[in-house]
Tab-separated table of C-alpha atoms in Angstrom:
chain	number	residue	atom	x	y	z
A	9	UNK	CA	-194.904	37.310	-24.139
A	10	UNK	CA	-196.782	34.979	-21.864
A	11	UNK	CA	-200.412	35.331	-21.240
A	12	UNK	CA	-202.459	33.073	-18.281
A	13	UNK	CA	-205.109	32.610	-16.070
A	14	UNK	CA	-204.831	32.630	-12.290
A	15	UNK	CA	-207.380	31.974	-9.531
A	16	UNK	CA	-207.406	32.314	-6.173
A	17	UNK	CA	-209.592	29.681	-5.436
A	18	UNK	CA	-212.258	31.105	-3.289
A	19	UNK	CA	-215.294	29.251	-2.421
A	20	UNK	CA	-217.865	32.279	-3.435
A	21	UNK	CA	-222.148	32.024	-3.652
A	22	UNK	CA	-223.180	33.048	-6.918
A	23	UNK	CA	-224.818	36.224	-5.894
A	24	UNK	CA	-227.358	35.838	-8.739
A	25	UNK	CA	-228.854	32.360	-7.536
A	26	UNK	CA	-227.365	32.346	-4.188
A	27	UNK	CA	-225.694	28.931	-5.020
A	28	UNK	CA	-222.574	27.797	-2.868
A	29	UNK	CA	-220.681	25.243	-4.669
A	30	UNK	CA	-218.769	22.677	-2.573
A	31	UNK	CA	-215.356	22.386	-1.825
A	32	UNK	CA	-214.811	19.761	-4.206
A	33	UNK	CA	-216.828	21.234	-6.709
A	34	UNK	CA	-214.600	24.192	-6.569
A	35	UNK	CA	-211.403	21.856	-6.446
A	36	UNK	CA	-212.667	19.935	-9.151
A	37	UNK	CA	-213.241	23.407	-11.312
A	38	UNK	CA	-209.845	24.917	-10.759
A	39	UNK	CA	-208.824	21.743	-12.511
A	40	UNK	CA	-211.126	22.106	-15.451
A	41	UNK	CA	-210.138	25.775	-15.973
A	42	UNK	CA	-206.760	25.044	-16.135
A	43	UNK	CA	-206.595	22.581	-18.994
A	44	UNK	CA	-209.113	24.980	-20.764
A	45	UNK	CA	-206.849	27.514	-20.248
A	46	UNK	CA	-204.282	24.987	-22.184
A	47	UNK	CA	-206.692	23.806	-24.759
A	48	UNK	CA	-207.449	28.001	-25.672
A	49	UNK	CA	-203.644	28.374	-26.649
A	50	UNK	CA	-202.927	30.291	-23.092
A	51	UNK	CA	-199.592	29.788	-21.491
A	52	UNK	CA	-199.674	30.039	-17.915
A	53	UNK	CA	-202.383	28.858	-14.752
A	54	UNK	CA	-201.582	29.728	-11.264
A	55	UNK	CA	-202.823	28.819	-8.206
A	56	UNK	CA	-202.990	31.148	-5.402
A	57	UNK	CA	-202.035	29.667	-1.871
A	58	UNK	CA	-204.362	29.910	1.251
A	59	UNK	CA	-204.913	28.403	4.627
A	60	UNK	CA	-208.091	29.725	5.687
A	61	UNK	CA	-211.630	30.256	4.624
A	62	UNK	CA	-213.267	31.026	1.981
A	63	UNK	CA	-210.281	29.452	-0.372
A	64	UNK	CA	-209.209	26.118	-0.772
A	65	UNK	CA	-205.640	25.908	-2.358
A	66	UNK	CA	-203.840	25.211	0.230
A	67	UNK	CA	-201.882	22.647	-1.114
A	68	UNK	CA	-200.417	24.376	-4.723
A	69	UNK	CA	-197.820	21.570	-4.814
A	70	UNK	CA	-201.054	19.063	-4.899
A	71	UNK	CA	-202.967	20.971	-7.199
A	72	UNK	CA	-200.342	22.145	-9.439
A	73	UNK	CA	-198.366	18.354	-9.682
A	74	UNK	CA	-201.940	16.938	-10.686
A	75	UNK	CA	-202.183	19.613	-13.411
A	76	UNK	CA	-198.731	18.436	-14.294
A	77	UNK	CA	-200.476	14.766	-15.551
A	78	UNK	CA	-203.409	16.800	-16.981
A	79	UNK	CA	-201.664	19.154	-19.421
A	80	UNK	CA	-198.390	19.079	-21.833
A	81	UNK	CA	-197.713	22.464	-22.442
A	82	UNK	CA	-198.918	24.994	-20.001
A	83	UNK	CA	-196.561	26.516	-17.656
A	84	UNK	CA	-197.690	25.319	-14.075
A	85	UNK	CA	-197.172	28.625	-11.438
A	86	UNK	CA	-198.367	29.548	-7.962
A	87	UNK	CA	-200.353	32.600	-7.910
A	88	UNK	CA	-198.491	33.111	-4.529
A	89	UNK	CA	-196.181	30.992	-2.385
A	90	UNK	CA	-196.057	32.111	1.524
A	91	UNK	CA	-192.168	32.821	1.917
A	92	UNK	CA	-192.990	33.636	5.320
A	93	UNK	CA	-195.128	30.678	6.693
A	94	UNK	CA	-193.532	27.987	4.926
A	95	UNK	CA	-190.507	26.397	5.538
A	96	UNK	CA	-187.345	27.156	2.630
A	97	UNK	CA	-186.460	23.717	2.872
A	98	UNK	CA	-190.023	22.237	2.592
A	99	UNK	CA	-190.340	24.338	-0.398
A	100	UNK	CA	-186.852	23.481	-1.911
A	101	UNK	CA	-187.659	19.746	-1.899
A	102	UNK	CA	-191.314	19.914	-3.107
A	103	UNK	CA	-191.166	22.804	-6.203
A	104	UNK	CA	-187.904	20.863	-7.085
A	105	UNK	CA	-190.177	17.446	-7.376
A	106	UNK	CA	-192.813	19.311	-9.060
A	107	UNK	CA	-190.302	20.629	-11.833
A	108	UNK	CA	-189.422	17.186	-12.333
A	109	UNK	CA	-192.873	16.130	-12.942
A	110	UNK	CA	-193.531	18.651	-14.798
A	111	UNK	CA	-191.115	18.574	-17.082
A	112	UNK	CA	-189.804	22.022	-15.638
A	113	UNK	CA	-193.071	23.650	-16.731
A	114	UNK	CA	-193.133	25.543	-13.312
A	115	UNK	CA	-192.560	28.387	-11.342
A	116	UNK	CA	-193.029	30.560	-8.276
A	117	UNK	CA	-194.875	33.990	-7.526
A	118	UNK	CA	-193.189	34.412	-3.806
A	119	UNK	CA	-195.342	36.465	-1.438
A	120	UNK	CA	-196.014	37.472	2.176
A	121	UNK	CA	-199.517	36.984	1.981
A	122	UNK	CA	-202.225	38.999	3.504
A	123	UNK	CA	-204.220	37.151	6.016
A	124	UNK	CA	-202.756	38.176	9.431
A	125	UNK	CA	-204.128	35.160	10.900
A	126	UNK	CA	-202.125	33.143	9.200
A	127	UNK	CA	-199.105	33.899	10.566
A	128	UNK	CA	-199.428	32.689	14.133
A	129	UNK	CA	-200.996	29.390	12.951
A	130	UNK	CA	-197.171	28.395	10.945
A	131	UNK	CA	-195.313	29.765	14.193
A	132	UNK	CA	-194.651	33.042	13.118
A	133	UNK	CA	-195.087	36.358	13.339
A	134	UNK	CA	-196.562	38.899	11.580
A	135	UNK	CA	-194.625	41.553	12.051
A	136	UNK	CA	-191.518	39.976	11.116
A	137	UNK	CA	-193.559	39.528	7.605
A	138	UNK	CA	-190.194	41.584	5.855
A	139	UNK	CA	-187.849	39.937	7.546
A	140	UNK	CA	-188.654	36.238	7.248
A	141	UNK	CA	-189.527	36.829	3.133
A	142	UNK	CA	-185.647	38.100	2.798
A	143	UNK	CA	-184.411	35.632	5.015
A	144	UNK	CA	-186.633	32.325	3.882
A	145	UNK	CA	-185.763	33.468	0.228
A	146	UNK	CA	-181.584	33.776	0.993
A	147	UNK	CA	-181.966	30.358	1.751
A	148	UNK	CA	-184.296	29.140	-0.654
A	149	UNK	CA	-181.946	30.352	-3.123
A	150	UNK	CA	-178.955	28.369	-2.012
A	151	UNK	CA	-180.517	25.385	-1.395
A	152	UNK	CA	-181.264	25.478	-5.133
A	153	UNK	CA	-177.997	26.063	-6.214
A	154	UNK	CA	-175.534	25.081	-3.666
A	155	UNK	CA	-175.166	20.948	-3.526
A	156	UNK	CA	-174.198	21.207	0.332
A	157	UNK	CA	-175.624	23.782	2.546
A	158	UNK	CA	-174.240	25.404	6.014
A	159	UNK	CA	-176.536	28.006	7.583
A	160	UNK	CA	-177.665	29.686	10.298
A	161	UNK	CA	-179.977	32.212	10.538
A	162	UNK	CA	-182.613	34.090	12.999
A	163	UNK	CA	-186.298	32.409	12.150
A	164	UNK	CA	-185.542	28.734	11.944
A	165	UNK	CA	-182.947	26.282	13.485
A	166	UNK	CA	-179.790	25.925	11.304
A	167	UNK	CA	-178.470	23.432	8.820
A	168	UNK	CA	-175.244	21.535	8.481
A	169	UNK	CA	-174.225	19.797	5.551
A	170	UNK	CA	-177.718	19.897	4.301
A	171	UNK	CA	-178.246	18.436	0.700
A	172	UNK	CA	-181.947	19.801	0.025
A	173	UNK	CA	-183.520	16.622	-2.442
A	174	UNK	CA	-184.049	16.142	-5.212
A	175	UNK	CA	-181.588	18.490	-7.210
A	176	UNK	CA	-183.077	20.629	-9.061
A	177	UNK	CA	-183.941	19.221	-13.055
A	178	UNK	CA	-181.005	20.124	-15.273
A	179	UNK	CA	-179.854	22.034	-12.442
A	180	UNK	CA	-181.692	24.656	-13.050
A	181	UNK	CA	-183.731	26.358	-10.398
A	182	UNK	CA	-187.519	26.835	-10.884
A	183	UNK	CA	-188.135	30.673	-11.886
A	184	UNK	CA	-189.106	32.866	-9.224
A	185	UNK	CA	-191.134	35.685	-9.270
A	186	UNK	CA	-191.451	38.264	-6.403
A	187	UNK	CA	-195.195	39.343	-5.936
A	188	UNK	CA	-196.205	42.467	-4.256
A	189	UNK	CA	-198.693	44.796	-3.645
A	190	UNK	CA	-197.365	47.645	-1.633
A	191	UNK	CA	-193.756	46.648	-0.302
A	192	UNK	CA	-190.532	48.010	-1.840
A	193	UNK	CA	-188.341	45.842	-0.001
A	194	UNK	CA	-189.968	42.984	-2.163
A	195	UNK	CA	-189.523	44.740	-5.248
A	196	UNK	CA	-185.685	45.551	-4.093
A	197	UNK	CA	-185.482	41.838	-3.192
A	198	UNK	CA	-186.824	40.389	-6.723
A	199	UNK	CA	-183.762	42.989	-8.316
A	200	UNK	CA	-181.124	42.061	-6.275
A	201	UNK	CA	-181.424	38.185	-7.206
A	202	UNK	CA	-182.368	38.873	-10.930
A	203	UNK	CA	-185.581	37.493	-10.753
A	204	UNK	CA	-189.183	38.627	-11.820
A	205	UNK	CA	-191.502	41.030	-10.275
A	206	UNK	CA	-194.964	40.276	-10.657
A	207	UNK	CA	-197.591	43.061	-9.956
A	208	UNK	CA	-201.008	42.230	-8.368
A	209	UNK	CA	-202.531	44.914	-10.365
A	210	UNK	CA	-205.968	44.435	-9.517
A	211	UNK	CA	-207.275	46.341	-6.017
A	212	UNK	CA	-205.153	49.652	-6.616
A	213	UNK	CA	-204.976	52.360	-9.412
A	214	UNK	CA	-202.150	51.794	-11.912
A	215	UNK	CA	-200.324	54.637	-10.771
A	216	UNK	CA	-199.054	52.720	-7.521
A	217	UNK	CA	-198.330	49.792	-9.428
A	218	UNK	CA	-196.075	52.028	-11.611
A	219	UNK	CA	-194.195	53.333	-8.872
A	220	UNK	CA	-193.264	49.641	-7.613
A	221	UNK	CA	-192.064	48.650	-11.210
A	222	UNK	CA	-190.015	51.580	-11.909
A	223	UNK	CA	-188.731	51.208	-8.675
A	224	UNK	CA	-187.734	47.375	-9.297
A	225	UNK	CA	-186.716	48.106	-12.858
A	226	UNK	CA	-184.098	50.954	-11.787
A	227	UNK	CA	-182.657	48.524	-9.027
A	228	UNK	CA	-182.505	45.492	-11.155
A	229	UNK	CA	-179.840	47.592	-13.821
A	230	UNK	CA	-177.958	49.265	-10.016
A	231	UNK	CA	-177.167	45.187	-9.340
A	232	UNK	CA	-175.817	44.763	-12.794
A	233	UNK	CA	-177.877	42.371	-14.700
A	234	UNK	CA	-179.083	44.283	-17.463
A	235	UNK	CA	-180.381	47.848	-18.862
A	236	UNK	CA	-183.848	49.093	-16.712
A	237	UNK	CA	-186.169	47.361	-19.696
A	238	UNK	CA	-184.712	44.153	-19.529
A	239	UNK	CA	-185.653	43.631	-15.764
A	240	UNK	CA	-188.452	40.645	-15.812
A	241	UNK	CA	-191.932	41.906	-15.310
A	242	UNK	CA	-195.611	40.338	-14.768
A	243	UNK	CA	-198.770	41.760	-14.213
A	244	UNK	CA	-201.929	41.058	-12.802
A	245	UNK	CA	-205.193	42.184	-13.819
A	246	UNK	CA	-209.186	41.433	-13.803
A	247	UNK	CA	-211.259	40.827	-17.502
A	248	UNK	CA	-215.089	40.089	-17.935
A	249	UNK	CA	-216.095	39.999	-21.428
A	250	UNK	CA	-219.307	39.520	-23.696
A	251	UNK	CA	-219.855	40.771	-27.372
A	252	UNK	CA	-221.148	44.027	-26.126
A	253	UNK	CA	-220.042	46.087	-23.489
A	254	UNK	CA	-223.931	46.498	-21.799
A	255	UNK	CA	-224.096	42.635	-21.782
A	256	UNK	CA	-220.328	42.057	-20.217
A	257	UNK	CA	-221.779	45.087	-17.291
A	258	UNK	CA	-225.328	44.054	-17.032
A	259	UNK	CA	-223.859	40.157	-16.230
A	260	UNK	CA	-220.938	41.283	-14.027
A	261	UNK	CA	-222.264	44.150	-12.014
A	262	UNK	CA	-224.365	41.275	-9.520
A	263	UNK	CA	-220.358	39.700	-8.782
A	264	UNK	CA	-218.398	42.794	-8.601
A	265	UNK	CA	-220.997	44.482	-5.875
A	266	UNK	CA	-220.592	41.090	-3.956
A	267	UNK	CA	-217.147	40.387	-4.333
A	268	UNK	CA	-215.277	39.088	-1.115
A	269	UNK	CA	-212.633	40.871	-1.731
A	270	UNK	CA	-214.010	44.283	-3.746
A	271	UNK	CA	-217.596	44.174	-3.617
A	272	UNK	CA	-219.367	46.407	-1.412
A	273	UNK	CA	-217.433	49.513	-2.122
A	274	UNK	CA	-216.968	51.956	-5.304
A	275	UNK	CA	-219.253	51.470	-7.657
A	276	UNK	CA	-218.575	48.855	-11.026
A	277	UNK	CA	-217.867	52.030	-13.134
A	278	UNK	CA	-215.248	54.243	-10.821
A	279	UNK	CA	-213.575	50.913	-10.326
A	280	UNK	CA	-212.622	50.507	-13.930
A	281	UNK	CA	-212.362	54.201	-14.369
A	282	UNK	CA	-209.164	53.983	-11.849
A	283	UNK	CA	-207.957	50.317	-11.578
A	284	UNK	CA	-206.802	47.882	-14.409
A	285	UNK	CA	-210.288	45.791	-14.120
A	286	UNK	CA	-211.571	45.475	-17.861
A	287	UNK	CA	-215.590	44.367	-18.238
A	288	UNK	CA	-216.344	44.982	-21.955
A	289	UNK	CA	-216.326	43.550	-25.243
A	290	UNK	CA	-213.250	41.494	-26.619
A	291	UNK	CA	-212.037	45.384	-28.273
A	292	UNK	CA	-212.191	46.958	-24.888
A	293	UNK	CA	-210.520	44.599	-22.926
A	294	UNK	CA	-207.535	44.669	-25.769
A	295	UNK	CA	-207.316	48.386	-26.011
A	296	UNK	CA	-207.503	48.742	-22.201
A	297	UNK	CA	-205.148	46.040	-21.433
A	298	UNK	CA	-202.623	47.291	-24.183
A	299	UNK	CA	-202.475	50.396	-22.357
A	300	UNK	CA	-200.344	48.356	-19.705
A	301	UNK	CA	-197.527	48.390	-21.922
A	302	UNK	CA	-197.876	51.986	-22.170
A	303	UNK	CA	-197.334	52.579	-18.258
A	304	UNK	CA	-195.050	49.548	-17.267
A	305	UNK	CA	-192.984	49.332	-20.468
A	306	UNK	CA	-192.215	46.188	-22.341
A	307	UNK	CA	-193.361	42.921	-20.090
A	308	UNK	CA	-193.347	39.428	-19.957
A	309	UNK	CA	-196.110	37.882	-18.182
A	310	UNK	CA	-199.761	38.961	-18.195
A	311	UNK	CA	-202.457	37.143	-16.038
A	312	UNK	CA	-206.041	37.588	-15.844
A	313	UNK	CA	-207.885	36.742	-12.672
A	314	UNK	CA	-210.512	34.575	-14.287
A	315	UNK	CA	-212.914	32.923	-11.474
A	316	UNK	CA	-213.346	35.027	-8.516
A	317	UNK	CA	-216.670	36.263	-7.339
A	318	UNK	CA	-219.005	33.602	-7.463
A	319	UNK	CA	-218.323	32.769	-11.106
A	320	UNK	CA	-220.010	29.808	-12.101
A	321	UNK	CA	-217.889	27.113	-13.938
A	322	UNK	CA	-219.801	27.423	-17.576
A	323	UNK	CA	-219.545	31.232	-17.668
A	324	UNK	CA	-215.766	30.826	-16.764
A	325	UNK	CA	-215.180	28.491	-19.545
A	326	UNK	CA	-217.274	30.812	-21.925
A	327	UNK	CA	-214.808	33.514	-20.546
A	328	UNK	CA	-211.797	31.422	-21.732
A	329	UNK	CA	-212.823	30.818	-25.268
A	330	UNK	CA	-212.956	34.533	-25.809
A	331	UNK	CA	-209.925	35.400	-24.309
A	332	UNK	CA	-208.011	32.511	-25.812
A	333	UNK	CA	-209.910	32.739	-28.954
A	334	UNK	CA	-210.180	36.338	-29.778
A	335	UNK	CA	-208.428	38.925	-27.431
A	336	UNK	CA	-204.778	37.253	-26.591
A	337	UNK	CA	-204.217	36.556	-30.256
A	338	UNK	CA	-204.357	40.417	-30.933
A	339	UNK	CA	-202.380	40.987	-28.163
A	340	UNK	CA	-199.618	39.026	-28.722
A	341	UNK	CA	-199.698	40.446	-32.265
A	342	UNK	CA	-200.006	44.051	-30.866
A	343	UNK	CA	-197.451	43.551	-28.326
A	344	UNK	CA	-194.816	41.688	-30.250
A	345	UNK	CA	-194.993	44.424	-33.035
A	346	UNK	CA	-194.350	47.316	-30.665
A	347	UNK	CA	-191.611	45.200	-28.554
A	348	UNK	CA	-188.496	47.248	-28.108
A	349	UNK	CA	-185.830	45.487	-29.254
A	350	UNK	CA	-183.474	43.505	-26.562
A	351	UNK	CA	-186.259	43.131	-24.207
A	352	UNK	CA	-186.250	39.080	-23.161
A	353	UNK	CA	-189.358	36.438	-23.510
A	354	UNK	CA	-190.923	35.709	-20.827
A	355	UNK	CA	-188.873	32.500	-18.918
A	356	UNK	CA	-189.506	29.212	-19.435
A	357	UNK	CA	-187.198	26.278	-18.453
A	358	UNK	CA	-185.795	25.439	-22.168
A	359	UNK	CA	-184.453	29.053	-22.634
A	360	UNK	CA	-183.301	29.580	-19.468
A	361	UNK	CA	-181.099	26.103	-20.074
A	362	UNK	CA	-179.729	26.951	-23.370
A	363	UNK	CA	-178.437	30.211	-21.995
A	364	UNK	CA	-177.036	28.167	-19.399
A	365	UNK	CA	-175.287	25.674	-21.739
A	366	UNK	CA	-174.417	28.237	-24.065
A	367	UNK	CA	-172.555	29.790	-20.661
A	368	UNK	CA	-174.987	33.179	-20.951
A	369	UNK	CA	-176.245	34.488	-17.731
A	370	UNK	CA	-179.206	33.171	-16.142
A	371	UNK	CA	-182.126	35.128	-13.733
A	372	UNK	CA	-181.523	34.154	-9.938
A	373	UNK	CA	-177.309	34.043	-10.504
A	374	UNK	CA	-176.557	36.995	-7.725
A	375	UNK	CA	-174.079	35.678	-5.322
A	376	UNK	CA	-174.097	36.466	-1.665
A	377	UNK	CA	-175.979	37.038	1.253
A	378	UNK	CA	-178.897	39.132	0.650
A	379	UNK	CA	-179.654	42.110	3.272
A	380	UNK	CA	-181.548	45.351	2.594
């Protein structure tokens, strides 16, 4: 099982000091947490993707291909990639240089996004937000695989004999997750190709979140690629942890209540009390986040939301060490021990090109035209 870090790279005051760190300052620290997040033993840092205040990835291919020079083993992921602003063919050509830079330490976490603002600034629409995910994403996907491209569809203007450069390394595609908070259709979409479904996790109680993955699960086995539990899954979720549970509150409660995107509403404690969020010692955040396997099943991927709220750098990096240091060794011992058997590692490009030398199916091999 995989376990990472992901930020969404907002520009946040600390509410404690009332401190606003600069752009580049915030940049700059998205950098340093991800090759912490290396040097801990994690596995994964992803980058969320925004175009409008108070965040500053906008650029994940930048950010992410910089990493690429900075680390050796970490997989390199987007914490979202718009499938509806950006172009297929922009992103074909620049996650397939990436994997080559990277060694094919990357992947994808394919999203709508949900700043309606957005939309209209990348020629689009916003209420065509389903629509241009299943179409963008047909054609993503055969651009990847398909040396020479014909193709016409409603949202952009067509290709002919369109060789999407460079290939992509060993052939084989970057791994795509499907990300969503409340849409079906996405989770429908990330079965029908075979690919993962990643769970935001965070803003809603689990419950919902079930309903999405048991949803995805049951269609990824009705398009043939496998029994229900062997469907690909990823969560999010949110930990803040000291050596005592008073200290991890006490020090949190001041960038929860203030939170852009949280604060301001239910209190600290009837937030934890119904979402995943975990503020606690290192033994409360690993009991409460081993509970996840208890209402999703067996999964691949788990990423914590690490640096939102005003955060300063130091505490993050204090954050890391415990996490990497004493709560995801238990829980990869925890989880691995209770692991059904049959249920596959998380993906990485090595394993997924063995199975293809070794002629075994692959995530992302369903011909066709997608429609739902």
């Amino acid at each position: 099982m995989q376990f990472g870090v992901f930020s969404v790279g907002d520009v946040t005051p600390d509410p404690t000091s009332g401190r606003m760190p600069a752009e580049h300052e915030r940049i700059m620290a998205m950098v340093t947490i991800a090759r912490k997040a290396e040097e801990v033993g994690l596995d994964v840092f992803a980058s969320g993707e925004h175009h409008n205040p108070p965040f500053v990835p906008s650029s994940p291919t930048t950010m992410l291909g910089f990493l690429a020079a900075q680390t050796s083993r970490l997989i390199l992921s987007t914490a979202t990639t718009l499938i509806t602003t950006n172009d297929p063919v922009k992103i074909a050509e620049d996650y397939a240089m990436l994997q080559h830079l990277a060694g094919g330490r990357v992947d994808l976490m394919m999203g709508r996004g949900n700043t309606a603002p957005v939309y209209p600034w990348f020629g689009q629409d916003i209420r065509q937000g389903i629509p241009l995910a299943i179409e963008h994403y047909a054609l993503l996907h055969r651009l990847w695989r398909e040396d020479v491209v014909d193709w016409e569809g409603q949202f952009r203007t067509p290709l002919e004999g369109f060789t999407s450069t460079p290939r992509p390394l060993d052939g084989i595609p970057p791994f795509v997750w499907h990300g969503s908070i409340r849409s079906p259709e996405i989770a429908e979409q990330a079965a029908y190709y075979g690919d993962g479904f990643f769970a935001n996790h965070i803003f809603w109680p689990t419950s919902h979140f079930q309903r999405l993955v048991n949803f995805y699960r049951e269609r990824y086995a009705h398009y043939g690629h496998g029994e229900p539990e062997h469907a690909i899954v990823g969560l999010g979720g949110q930990a803040f942890i000291r050596a005592n549970s008073q200290d991890a509150i006490r020090e949190f409660r001041p960038y929860f209540d203030n939170a852009p995107v949280y604060g301001h509403g239910p209190s600290l404690e009837d937030f934890m009390a119904e979402t995943p969020l975990s503020v606690g010692s290192p033994q409360q955040v690993i009991d409460k986040t081993m509970t996840f396997r208890e209402h999703f099943g067996d999964y691949q991927r788990q990423l914590f939301l690490i640096d939102h709220a005003g955060l300063p750098l130091d505490v993050v990096l204090d954050q890391l060490e415990t996490l990497g240091g004493e709560v995801v060794p238990v829980l990869r011992k925890e989880m691995a021990a209770r692991r059904a058997p049959g249920v596959p590692d998380g993906p990485t490009h090595e394993a997924r090109l063995a199975a293809s030398q070794a002629g075994q199916p692959t995530a992302s091999s369903h011909p066709g035209v997608h429609s739902i």
